Coordinates of C-alpha atoms and ligand atoms in Angstrom, one line a residue:
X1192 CA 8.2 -19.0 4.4
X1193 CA 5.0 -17.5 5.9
X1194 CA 3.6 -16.0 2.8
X1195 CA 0.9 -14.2 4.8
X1196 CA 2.6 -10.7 5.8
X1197 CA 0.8 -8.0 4.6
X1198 CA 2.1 -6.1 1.7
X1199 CA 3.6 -2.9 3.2
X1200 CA 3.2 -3.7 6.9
X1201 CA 4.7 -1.9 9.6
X1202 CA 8.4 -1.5 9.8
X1203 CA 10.7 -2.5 12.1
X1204 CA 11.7 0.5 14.0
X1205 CA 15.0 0.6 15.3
X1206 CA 15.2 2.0 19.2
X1207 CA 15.7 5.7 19.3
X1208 CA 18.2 7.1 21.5
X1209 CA 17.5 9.0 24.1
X1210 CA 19.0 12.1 22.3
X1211 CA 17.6 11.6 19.2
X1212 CA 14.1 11.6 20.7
X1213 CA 14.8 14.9 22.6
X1214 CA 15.8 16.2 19.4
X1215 CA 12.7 15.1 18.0
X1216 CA 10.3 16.4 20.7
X1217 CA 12.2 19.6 19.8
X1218 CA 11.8 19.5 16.2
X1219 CA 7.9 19.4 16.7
X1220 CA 7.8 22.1 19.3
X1221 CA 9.8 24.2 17.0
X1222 CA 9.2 23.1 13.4
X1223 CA 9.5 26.7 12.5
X1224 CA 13.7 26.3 13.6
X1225 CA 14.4 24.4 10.6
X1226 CA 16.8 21.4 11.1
X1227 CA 17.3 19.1 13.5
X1228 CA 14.7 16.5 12.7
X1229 CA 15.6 12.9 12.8
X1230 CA 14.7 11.0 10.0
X1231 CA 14.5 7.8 10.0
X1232 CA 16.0 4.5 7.4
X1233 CA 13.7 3.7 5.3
X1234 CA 12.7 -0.6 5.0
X1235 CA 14.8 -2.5 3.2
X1236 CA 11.7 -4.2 1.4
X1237 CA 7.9 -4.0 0.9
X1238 CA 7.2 -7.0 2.8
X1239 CA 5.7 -9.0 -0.7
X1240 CA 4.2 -12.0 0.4
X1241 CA 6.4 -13.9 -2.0
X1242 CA 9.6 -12.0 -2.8
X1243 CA 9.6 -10.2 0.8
X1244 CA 13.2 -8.2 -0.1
X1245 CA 11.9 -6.6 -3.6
X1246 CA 11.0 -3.1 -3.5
X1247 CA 12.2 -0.5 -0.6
X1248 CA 9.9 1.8 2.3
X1249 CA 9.6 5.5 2.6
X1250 CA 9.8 6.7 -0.3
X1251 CA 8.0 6.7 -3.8
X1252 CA 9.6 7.0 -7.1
X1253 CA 7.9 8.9 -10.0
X1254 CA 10.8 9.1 -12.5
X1255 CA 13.6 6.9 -13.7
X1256 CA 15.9 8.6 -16.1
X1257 CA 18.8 6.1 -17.0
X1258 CA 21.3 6.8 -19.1
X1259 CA 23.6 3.7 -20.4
X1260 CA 26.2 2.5 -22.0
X1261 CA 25.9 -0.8 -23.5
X1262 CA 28.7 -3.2 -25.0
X1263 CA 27.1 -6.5 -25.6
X1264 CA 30.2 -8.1 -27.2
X1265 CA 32.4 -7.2 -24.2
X1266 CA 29.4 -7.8 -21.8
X1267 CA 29.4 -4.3 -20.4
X1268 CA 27.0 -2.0 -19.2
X1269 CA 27.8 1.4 -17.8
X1270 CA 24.9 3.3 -16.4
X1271 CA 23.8 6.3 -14.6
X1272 CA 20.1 6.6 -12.5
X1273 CA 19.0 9.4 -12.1
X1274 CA 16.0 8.8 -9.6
X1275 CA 13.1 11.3 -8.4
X1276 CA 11.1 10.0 -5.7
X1277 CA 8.5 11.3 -3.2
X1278 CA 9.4 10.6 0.7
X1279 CA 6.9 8.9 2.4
X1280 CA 8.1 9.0 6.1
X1281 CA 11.4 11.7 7.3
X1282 CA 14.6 9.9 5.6
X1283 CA 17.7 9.4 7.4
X1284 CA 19.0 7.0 4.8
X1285 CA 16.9 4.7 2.2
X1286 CA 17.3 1.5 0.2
X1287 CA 17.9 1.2 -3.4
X1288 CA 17.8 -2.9 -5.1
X1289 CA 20.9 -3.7 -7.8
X1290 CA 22.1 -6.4 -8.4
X1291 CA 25.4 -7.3 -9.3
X1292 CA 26.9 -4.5 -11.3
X1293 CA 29.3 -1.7 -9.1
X1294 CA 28.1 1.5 -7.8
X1295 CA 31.1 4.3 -8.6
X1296 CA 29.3 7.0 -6.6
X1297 CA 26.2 8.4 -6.2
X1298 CA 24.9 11.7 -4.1
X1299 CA 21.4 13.0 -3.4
X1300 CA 20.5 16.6 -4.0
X1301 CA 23.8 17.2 -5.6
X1302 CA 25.2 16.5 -2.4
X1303 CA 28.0 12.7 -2.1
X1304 CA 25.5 9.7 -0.5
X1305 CA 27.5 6.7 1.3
X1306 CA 26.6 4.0 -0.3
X1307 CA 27.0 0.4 1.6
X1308 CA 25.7 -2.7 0.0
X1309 CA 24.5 -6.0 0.9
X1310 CA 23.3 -8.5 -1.7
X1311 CA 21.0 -6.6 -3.5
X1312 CA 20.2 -3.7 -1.0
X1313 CA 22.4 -0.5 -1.6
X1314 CA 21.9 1.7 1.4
X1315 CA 22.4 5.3 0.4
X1316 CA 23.0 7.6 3.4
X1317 CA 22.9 11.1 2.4
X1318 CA 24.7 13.6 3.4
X1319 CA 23.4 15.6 6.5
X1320 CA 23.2 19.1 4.7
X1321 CA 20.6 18.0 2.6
X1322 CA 18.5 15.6 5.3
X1323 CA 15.8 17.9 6.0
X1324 CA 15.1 17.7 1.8
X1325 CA 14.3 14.1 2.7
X1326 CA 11.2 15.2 4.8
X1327 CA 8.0 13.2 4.3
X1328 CA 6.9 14.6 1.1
X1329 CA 9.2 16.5 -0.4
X1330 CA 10.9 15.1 -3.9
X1331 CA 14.6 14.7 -3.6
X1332 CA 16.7 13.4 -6.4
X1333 CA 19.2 10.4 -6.0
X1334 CA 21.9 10.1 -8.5
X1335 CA 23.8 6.6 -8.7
X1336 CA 26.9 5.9 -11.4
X1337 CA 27.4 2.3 -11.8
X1338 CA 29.0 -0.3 -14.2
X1339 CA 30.0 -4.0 -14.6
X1340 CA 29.0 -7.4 -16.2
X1341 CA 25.3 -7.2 -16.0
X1342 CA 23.8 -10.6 -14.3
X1343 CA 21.1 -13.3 -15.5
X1344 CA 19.1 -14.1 -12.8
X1345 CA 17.4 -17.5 -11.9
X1346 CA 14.0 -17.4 -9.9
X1347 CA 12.8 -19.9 -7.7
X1348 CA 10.8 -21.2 -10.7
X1349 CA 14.4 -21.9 -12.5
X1350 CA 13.2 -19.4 -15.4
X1351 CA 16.1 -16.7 -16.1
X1352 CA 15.5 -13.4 -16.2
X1353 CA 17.3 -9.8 -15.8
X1354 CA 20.1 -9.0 -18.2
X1355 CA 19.7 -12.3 -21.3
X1356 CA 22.6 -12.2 -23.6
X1357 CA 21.8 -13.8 -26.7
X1358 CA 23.2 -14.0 -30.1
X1359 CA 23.9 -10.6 -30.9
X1360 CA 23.3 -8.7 -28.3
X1361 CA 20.9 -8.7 -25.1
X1362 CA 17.5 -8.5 -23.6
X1363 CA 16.7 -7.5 -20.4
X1364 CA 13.6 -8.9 -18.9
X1365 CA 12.3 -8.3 -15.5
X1366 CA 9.8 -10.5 -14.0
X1367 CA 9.3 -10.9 -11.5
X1368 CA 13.1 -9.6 -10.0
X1369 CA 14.9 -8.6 -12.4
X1370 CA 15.0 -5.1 -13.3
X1371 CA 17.8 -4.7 -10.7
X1372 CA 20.0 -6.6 -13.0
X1373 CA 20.5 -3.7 -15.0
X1374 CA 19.6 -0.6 -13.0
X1375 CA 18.7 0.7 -9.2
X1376 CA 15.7 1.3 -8.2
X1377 CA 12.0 0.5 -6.5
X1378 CA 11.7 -3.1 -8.1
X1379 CA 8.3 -3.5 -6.6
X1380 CA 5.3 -3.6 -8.9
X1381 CA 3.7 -1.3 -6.3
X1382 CA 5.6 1.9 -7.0
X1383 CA 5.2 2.6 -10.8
X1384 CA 7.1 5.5 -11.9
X1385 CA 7.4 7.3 -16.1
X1386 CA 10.7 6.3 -17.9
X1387 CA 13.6 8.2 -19.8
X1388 CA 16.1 5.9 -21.8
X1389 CA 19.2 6.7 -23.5
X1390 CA 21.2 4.4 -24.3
X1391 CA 24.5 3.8 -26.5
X1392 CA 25.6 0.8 -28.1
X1393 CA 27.9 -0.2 -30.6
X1394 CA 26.9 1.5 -34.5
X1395 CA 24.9 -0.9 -36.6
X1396 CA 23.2 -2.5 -33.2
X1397 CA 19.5 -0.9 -32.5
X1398 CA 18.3 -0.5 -28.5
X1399 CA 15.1 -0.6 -28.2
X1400 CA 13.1 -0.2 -25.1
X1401 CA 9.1 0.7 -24.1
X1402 CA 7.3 4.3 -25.0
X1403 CA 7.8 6.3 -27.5
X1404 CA 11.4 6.7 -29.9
X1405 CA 12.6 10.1 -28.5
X1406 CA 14.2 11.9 -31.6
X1407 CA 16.2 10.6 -34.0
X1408 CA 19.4 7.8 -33.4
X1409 CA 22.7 9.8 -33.2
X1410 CA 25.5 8.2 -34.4
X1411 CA 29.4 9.3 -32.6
X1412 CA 32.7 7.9 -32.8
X1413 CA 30.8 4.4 -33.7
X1414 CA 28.6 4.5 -31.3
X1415 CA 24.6 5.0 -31.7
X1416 CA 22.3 6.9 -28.8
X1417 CA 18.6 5.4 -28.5
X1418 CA 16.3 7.2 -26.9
X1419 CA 12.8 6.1 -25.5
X1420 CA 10.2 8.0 -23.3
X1421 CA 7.6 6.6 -21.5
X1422 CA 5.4 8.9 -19.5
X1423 CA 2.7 6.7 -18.5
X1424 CA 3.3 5.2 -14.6
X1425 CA 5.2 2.0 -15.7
X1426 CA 6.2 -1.1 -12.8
X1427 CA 9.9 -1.8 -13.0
X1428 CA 9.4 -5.6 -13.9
X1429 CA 7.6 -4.4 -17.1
X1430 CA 10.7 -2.1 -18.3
X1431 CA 12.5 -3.7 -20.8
X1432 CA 15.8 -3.1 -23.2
X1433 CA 16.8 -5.6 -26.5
X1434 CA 20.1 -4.9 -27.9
X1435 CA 20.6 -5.9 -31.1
X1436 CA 20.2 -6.5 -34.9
X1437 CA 16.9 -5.3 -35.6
X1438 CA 14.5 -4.0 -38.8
X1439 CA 12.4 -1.4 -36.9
X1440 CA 8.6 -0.1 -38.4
X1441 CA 7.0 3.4 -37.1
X1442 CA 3.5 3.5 -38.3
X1443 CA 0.4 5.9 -36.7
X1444 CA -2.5 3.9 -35.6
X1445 CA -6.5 4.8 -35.1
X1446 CA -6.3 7.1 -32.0
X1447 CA -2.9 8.4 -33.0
X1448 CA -1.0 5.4 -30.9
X1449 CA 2.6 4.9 -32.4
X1450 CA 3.5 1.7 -33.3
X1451 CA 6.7 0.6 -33.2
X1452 CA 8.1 -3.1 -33.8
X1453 CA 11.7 -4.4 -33.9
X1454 CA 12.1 -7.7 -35.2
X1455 CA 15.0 -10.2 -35.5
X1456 CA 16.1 -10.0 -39.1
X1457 CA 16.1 -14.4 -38.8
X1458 CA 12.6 -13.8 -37.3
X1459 CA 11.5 -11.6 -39.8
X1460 CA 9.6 -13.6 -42.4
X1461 CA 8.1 -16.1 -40.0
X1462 CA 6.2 -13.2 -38.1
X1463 CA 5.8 -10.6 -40.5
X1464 CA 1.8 -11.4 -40.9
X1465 CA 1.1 -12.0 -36.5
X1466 CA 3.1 -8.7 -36.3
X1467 CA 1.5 -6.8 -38.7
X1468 CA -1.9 -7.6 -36.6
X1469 CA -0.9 -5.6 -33.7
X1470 CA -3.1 -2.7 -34.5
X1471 CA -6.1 -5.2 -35.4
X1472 CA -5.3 -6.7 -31.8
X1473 CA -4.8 -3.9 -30.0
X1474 CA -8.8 -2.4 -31.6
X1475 CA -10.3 -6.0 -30.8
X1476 CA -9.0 -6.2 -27.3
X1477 CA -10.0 -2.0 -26.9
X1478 CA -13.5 -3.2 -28.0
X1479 CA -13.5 -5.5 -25.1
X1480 CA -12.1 -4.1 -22.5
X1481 CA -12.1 -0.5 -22.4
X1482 CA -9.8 2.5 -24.6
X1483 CA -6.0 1.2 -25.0
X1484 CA -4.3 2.6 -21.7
X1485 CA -0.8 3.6 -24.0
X1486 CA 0.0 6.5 -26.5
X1487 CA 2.3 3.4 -27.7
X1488 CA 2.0 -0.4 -28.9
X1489 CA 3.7 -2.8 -30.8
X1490 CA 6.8 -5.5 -30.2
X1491 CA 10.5 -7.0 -30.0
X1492 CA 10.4 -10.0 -31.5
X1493 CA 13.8 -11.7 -30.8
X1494 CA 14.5 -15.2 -32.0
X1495 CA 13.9 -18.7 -30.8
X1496 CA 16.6 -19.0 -27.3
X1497 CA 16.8 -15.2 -26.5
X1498 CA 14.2 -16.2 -23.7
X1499 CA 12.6 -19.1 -22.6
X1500 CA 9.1 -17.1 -22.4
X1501 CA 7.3 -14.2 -23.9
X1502 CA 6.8 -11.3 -21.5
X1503 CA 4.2 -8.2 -21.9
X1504 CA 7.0 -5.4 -21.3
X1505 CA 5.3 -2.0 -21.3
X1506 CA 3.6 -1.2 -24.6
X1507 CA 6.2 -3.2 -26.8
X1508 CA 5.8 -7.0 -25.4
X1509 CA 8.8 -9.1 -25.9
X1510 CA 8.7 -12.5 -27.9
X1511 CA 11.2 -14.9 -28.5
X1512 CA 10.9 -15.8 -32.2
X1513 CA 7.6 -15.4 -34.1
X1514 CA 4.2 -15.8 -31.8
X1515 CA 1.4 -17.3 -33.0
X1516 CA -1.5 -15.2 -33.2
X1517 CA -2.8 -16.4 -29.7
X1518 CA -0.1 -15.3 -27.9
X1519 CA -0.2 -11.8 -29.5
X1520 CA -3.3 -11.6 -27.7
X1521 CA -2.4 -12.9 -24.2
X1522 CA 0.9 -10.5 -24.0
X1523 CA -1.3 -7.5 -26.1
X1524 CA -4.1 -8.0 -23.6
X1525 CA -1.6 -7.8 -20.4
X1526 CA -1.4 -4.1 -21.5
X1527 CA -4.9 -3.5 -19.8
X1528 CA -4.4 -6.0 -17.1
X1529 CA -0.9 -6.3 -15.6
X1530 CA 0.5 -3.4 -17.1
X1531 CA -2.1 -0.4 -16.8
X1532 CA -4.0 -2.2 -14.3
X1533 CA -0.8 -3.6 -11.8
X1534 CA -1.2 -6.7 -9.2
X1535 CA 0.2 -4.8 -6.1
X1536 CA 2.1 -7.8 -5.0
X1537 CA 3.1 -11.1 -6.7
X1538 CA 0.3 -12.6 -4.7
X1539 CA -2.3 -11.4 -7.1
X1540 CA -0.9 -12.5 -10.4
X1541 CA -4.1 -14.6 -11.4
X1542 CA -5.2 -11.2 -12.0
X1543 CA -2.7 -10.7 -14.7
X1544 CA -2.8 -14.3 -16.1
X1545 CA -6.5 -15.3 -15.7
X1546 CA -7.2 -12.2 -17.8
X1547 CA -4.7 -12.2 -20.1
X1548 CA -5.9 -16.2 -21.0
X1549 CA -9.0 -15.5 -20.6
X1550 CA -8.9 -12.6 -23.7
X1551 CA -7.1 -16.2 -25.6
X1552 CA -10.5 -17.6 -25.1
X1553 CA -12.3 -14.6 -26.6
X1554 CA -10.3 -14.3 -29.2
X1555 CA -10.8 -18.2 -29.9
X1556 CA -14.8 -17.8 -29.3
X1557 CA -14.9 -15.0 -31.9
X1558 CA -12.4 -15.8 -34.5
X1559 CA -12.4 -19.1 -34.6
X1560 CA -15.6 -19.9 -33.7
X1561 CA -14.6 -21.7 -30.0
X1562 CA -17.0 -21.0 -27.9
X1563 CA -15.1 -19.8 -24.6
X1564 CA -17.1 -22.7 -22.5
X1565 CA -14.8 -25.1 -24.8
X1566 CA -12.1 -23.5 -23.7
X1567 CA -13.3 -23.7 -20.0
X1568 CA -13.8 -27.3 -20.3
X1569 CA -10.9 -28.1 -21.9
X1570 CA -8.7 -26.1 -18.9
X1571 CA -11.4 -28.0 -16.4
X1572 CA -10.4 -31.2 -17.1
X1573 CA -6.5 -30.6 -17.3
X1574 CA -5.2 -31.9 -14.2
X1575 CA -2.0 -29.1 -13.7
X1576 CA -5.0 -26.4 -13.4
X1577 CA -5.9 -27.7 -9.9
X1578 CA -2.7 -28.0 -8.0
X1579 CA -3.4 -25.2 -6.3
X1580 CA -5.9 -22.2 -5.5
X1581 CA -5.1 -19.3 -8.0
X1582 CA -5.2 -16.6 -5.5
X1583 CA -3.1 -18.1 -3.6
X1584 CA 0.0 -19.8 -5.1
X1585 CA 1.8 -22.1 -2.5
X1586 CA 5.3 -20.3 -2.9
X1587 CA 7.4 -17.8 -4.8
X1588 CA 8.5 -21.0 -7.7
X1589 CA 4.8 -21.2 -8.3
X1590 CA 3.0 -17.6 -9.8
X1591 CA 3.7 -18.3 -12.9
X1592 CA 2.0 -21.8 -12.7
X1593 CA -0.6 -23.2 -14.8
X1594 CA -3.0 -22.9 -12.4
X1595 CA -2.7 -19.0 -11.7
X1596 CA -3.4 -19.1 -15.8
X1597 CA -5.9 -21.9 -16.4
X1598 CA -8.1 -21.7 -13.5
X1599 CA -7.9 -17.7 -13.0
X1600 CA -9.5 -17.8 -16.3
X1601 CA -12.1 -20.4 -15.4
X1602 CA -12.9 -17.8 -12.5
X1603 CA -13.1 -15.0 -15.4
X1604 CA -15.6 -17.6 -17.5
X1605 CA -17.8 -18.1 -14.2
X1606 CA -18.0 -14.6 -13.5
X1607 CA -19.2 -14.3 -16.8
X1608 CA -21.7 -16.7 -16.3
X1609 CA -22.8 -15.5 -13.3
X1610 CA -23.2 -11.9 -14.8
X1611 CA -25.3 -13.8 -18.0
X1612 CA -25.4 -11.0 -20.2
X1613 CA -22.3 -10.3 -22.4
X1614 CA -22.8 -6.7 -22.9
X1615 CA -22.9 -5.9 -18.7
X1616 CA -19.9 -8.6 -18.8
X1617 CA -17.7 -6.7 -21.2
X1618 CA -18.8 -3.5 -19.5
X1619 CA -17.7 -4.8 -16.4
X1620 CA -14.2 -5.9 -17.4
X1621 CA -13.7 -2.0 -19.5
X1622 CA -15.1 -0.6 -15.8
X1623 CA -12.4 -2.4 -14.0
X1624 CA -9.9 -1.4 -16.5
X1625 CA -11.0 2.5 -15.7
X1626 CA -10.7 2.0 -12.1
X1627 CA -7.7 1.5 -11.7
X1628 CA -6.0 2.8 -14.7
X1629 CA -2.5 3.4 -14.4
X1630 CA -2.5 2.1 -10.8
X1631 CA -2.1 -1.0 -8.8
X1632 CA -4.8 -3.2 -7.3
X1633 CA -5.5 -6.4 -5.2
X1634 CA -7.4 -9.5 -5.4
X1635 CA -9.8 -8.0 -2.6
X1636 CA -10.1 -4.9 -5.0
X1637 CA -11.3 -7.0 -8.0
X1638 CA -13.9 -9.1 -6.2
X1639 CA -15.3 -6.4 -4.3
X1640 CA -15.4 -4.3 -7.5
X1641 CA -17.2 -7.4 -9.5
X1642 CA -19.9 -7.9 -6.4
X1643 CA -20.1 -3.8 -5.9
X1644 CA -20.9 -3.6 -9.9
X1645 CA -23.5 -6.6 -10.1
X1646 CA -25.1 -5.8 -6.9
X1647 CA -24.2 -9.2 -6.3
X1648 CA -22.8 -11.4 -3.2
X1649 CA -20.0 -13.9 -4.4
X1650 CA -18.7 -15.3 -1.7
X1651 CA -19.1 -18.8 -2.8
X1652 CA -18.1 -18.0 -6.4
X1653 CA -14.4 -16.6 -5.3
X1654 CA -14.2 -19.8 -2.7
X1655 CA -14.7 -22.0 -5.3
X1656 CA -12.7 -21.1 -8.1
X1657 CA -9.8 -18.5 -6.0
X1658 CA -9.4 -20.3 -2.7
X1659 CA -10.8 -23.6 -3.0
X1660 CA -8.5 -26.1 -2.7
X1661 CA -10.7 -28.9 -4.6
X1662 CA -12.2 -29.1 -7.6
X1663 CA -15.8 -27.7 -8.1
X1664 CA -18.6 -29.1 -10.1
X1665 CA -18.3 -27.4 -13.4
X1666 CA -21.3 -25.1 -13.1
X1667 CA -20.7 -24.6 -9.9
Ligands
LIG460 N1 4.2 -13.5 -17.6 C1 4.6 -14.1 -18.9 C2 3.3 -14.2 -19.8 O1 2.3 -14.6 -19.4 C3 5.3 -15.4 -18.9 C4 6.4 -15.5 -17.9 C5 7.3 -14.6 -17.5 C6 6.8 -16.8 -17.4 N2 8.2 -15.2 -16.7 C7 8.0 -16.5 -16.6 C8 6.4 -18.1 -17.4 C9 8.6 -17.5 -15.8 C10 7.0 -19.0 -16.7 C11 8.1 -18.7 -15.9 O2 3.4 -13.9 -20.9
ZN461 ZN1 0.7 -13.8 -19.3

């Protein structure tokens, strides 16, 4: 696969008719007539240099609220989207990505939608009384009912992901696919929308998702309602839901961030102390690298087999069994960079990884008294960190390879050299951290924000240790 598309590129654009073009012309003489534009489909994907079908064109969403039903002994999941988006071009009919599950019905402003589906693209047509609310611009609001046997899916890298079952319940994880496992949406890091959560499961099982608890549990006919709400801009692969046997903690924090933590009751004593760091964690890495983004922190702690990888789901990072105190780090520090800060494709995942190792190495250099150049040298010399360029991962089974971690971080630690003051370094990592707060960025982004802020040029620096296919001298 040609991996070098742009993100976002042009559509294709099917061949208008003859009529539909007059009708167009006429719609811009007369705009005033109301009606009678033509929208147009939006793309079935964003074009991602790696997963080209993820995400969908012309439109933007800015709220998921999802309302499920959950039956983990049965394997069941009922759910309803309810989807607010932004059109970004005139609609005639846009994408949505599930996968598996069935879609019962759906409509768009209140109005029935024909839904057809292929593989993991439902096309919802809406009905033609309520087209011109699909004009580039306006909000319109997509309503899909669906149900089934929620999927695990395997990535290219054979890691599973999406719906998890494990022993007594499930955990839905989503990078970097698999959000559509268990509802429809924009699964594209690039459009990063809030979050409402309800969801039911059987009495004396806990759901618990990212944001803040919404209210208290109510308990019905043996059956519990969870609600979480999370109104900062979240990317679909960091939304996350465990189902099961849990002893939850709500505590307040400095800054009045919630903390939250659900943890395994077989997990419990083995991570009671690296859990009960998280506010420590979250100050340290704030201290480094600019105010926590969140109003909410803490973490699911599973155990050992629910996943086969930790993963720094939106403000409550997911763990599989007690983490050591290292890892707390990496996944707590993926709040600034991955989850406030978002890679807009899967191209730039060093960005996430690099920085989220990288803040292991601090951590190491200041608590354990490892200098960070130990660390560098250590990840130098380690063969796996130079199979390929970091920025620029060979295909979609490699971002999440050790070199996208080990030698993004070396690019962190020569940055850091070549900046040679710690104070301007740290206040250069807390600057890129408020420039694109809650957004999305690129690779071209970061280095022209590092060489903008140090009045530096850095061509050679990214060649090296981004692009470079070989291995530079150390210093170099
Ligand atoms: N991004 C996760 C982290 O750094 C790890 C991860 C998620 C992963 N999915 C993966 C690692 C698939 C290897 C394969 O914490
Ligand atoms: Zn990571």
């Amino acid at each position: 696969m040609d991996h070098r598309h742009p993100v976002r590129g042009t559509a294709r654009t099917p061949r208008r008719s003859g009529r539909a073009f007059l009708l167009l012309a006429l719609a811009l003489l007369a705009p005033a007539c109301g009606g009678g534009v033509e929208g147009k489909p939006g793309a079935s994907g964003v074009r991602d240099p790696y997963f080209p079908k993820l995400g969908n064109g012309g439109y933007d969403v800015t709220h998921y609220g999802l309302a499920l039903d959950v039956d983990p002994g049965a394997h069941r999941l009922r759910g309803t989207a309810t989807i607010t988006a932004r059109a970004t071009q005139d609609l005639s009919s846009f994408n949505l990505d599930l996968a598996g599950l069935t879609v019962t019905s759906a409509t768009v402003e209140g109005r029935p939608a024909a839904v057809n589906r292929a593989g993991d693209e439902l096309t919802l047509r809406p009905d033609i009384e309520v087209q011109d609310r699909l004009r580039r611009g306006r909000t319109f609001r997509t309503v899909v009912h669906y149900s089934g046997s929620p999927k695990t899916i395997t990535d290219p890298d054979d890691s599973e992901e999406g719906w998890l079952r494990t022993a007594d319940g499930a955990v839905a994880l989503g990078e970097p696919t698999g959000s559509m496992a268990w509802f429809p949406g924009n699964n594209h890091p690039s459009d990063k929308a809030s979050y409402d959560l309800s969801v039911t499961v059987p009495q004396g099982l806990t759901a618990v998702s990212n944001g803040e608890p919404a209210g208290t549990p109510r308990t019905a006919g043996g059956r519990t309602t969870y609600r979480w709400h999370t109104p900062a801009p979240m990317a679909s692969y960091l939304a996350t839901l465990a189902v099961g046997r849990f002893g939850t903690k709500k505590s307040t924090m400095a800054g009045g961030i919630t903390v939250f933590t659900a943890v395994d009751p077989e997990s419990a004593e083995a991570s009671a102390r690296t859990v009960s760091r998280v506010p420590e964690v979250v100050k340290w890495e704030a201290a480094h690298f600019g105010p926590y983004p969140f109003s909410a922190t803490g973490a699911i702690v599973g155990r050992k087999g629910d996943a086969g990888y930790a993963l720094e789901t939106q403000n409550r990072p997911f763990f599989p069994g007690p983490p050591s105190i290292g890892l707390l780090v990496h996944e707590m520090a993926h709040q600034w960079f991955g989850d406030s800060v978002t890679p807009a494709s899967w191209q730039d995942m060093w960005l996430n990884e690099g920085l989220a190792t990288y803040a292991e190495w601090l951590w190491e250099e200041e608590k354990a008294d490892t200098p960070a150049r130990e660390s560098f040298d250590a990840a130098y010399k380690d063969d796996a960190n130079w199979a390929f360029p970091p920025a620029d991962p060979p295909g979609p089974s490699n971002i999440s390879d050790p070199p996208v971690y080990g030698r993004g971080a070396m690019a962190i630690h020569r940055i850091r050299a070549a900046v040679d003051d710690d104070k301007k370094f740290f206040a250069l990592l807390a600057g890129w951290t408020k420039a694109h707060r809650h957004g999305n960025a690129t690779t071209a982004d970061f280095t022209a924000y590092v060489e903008k802020t140090t009045g530096r040029d850095l061509t050679e620096l990214w060649k090296k240790w981004l692009y470079g296919r070989s291995r530079p001298a150390a210093n170099g």
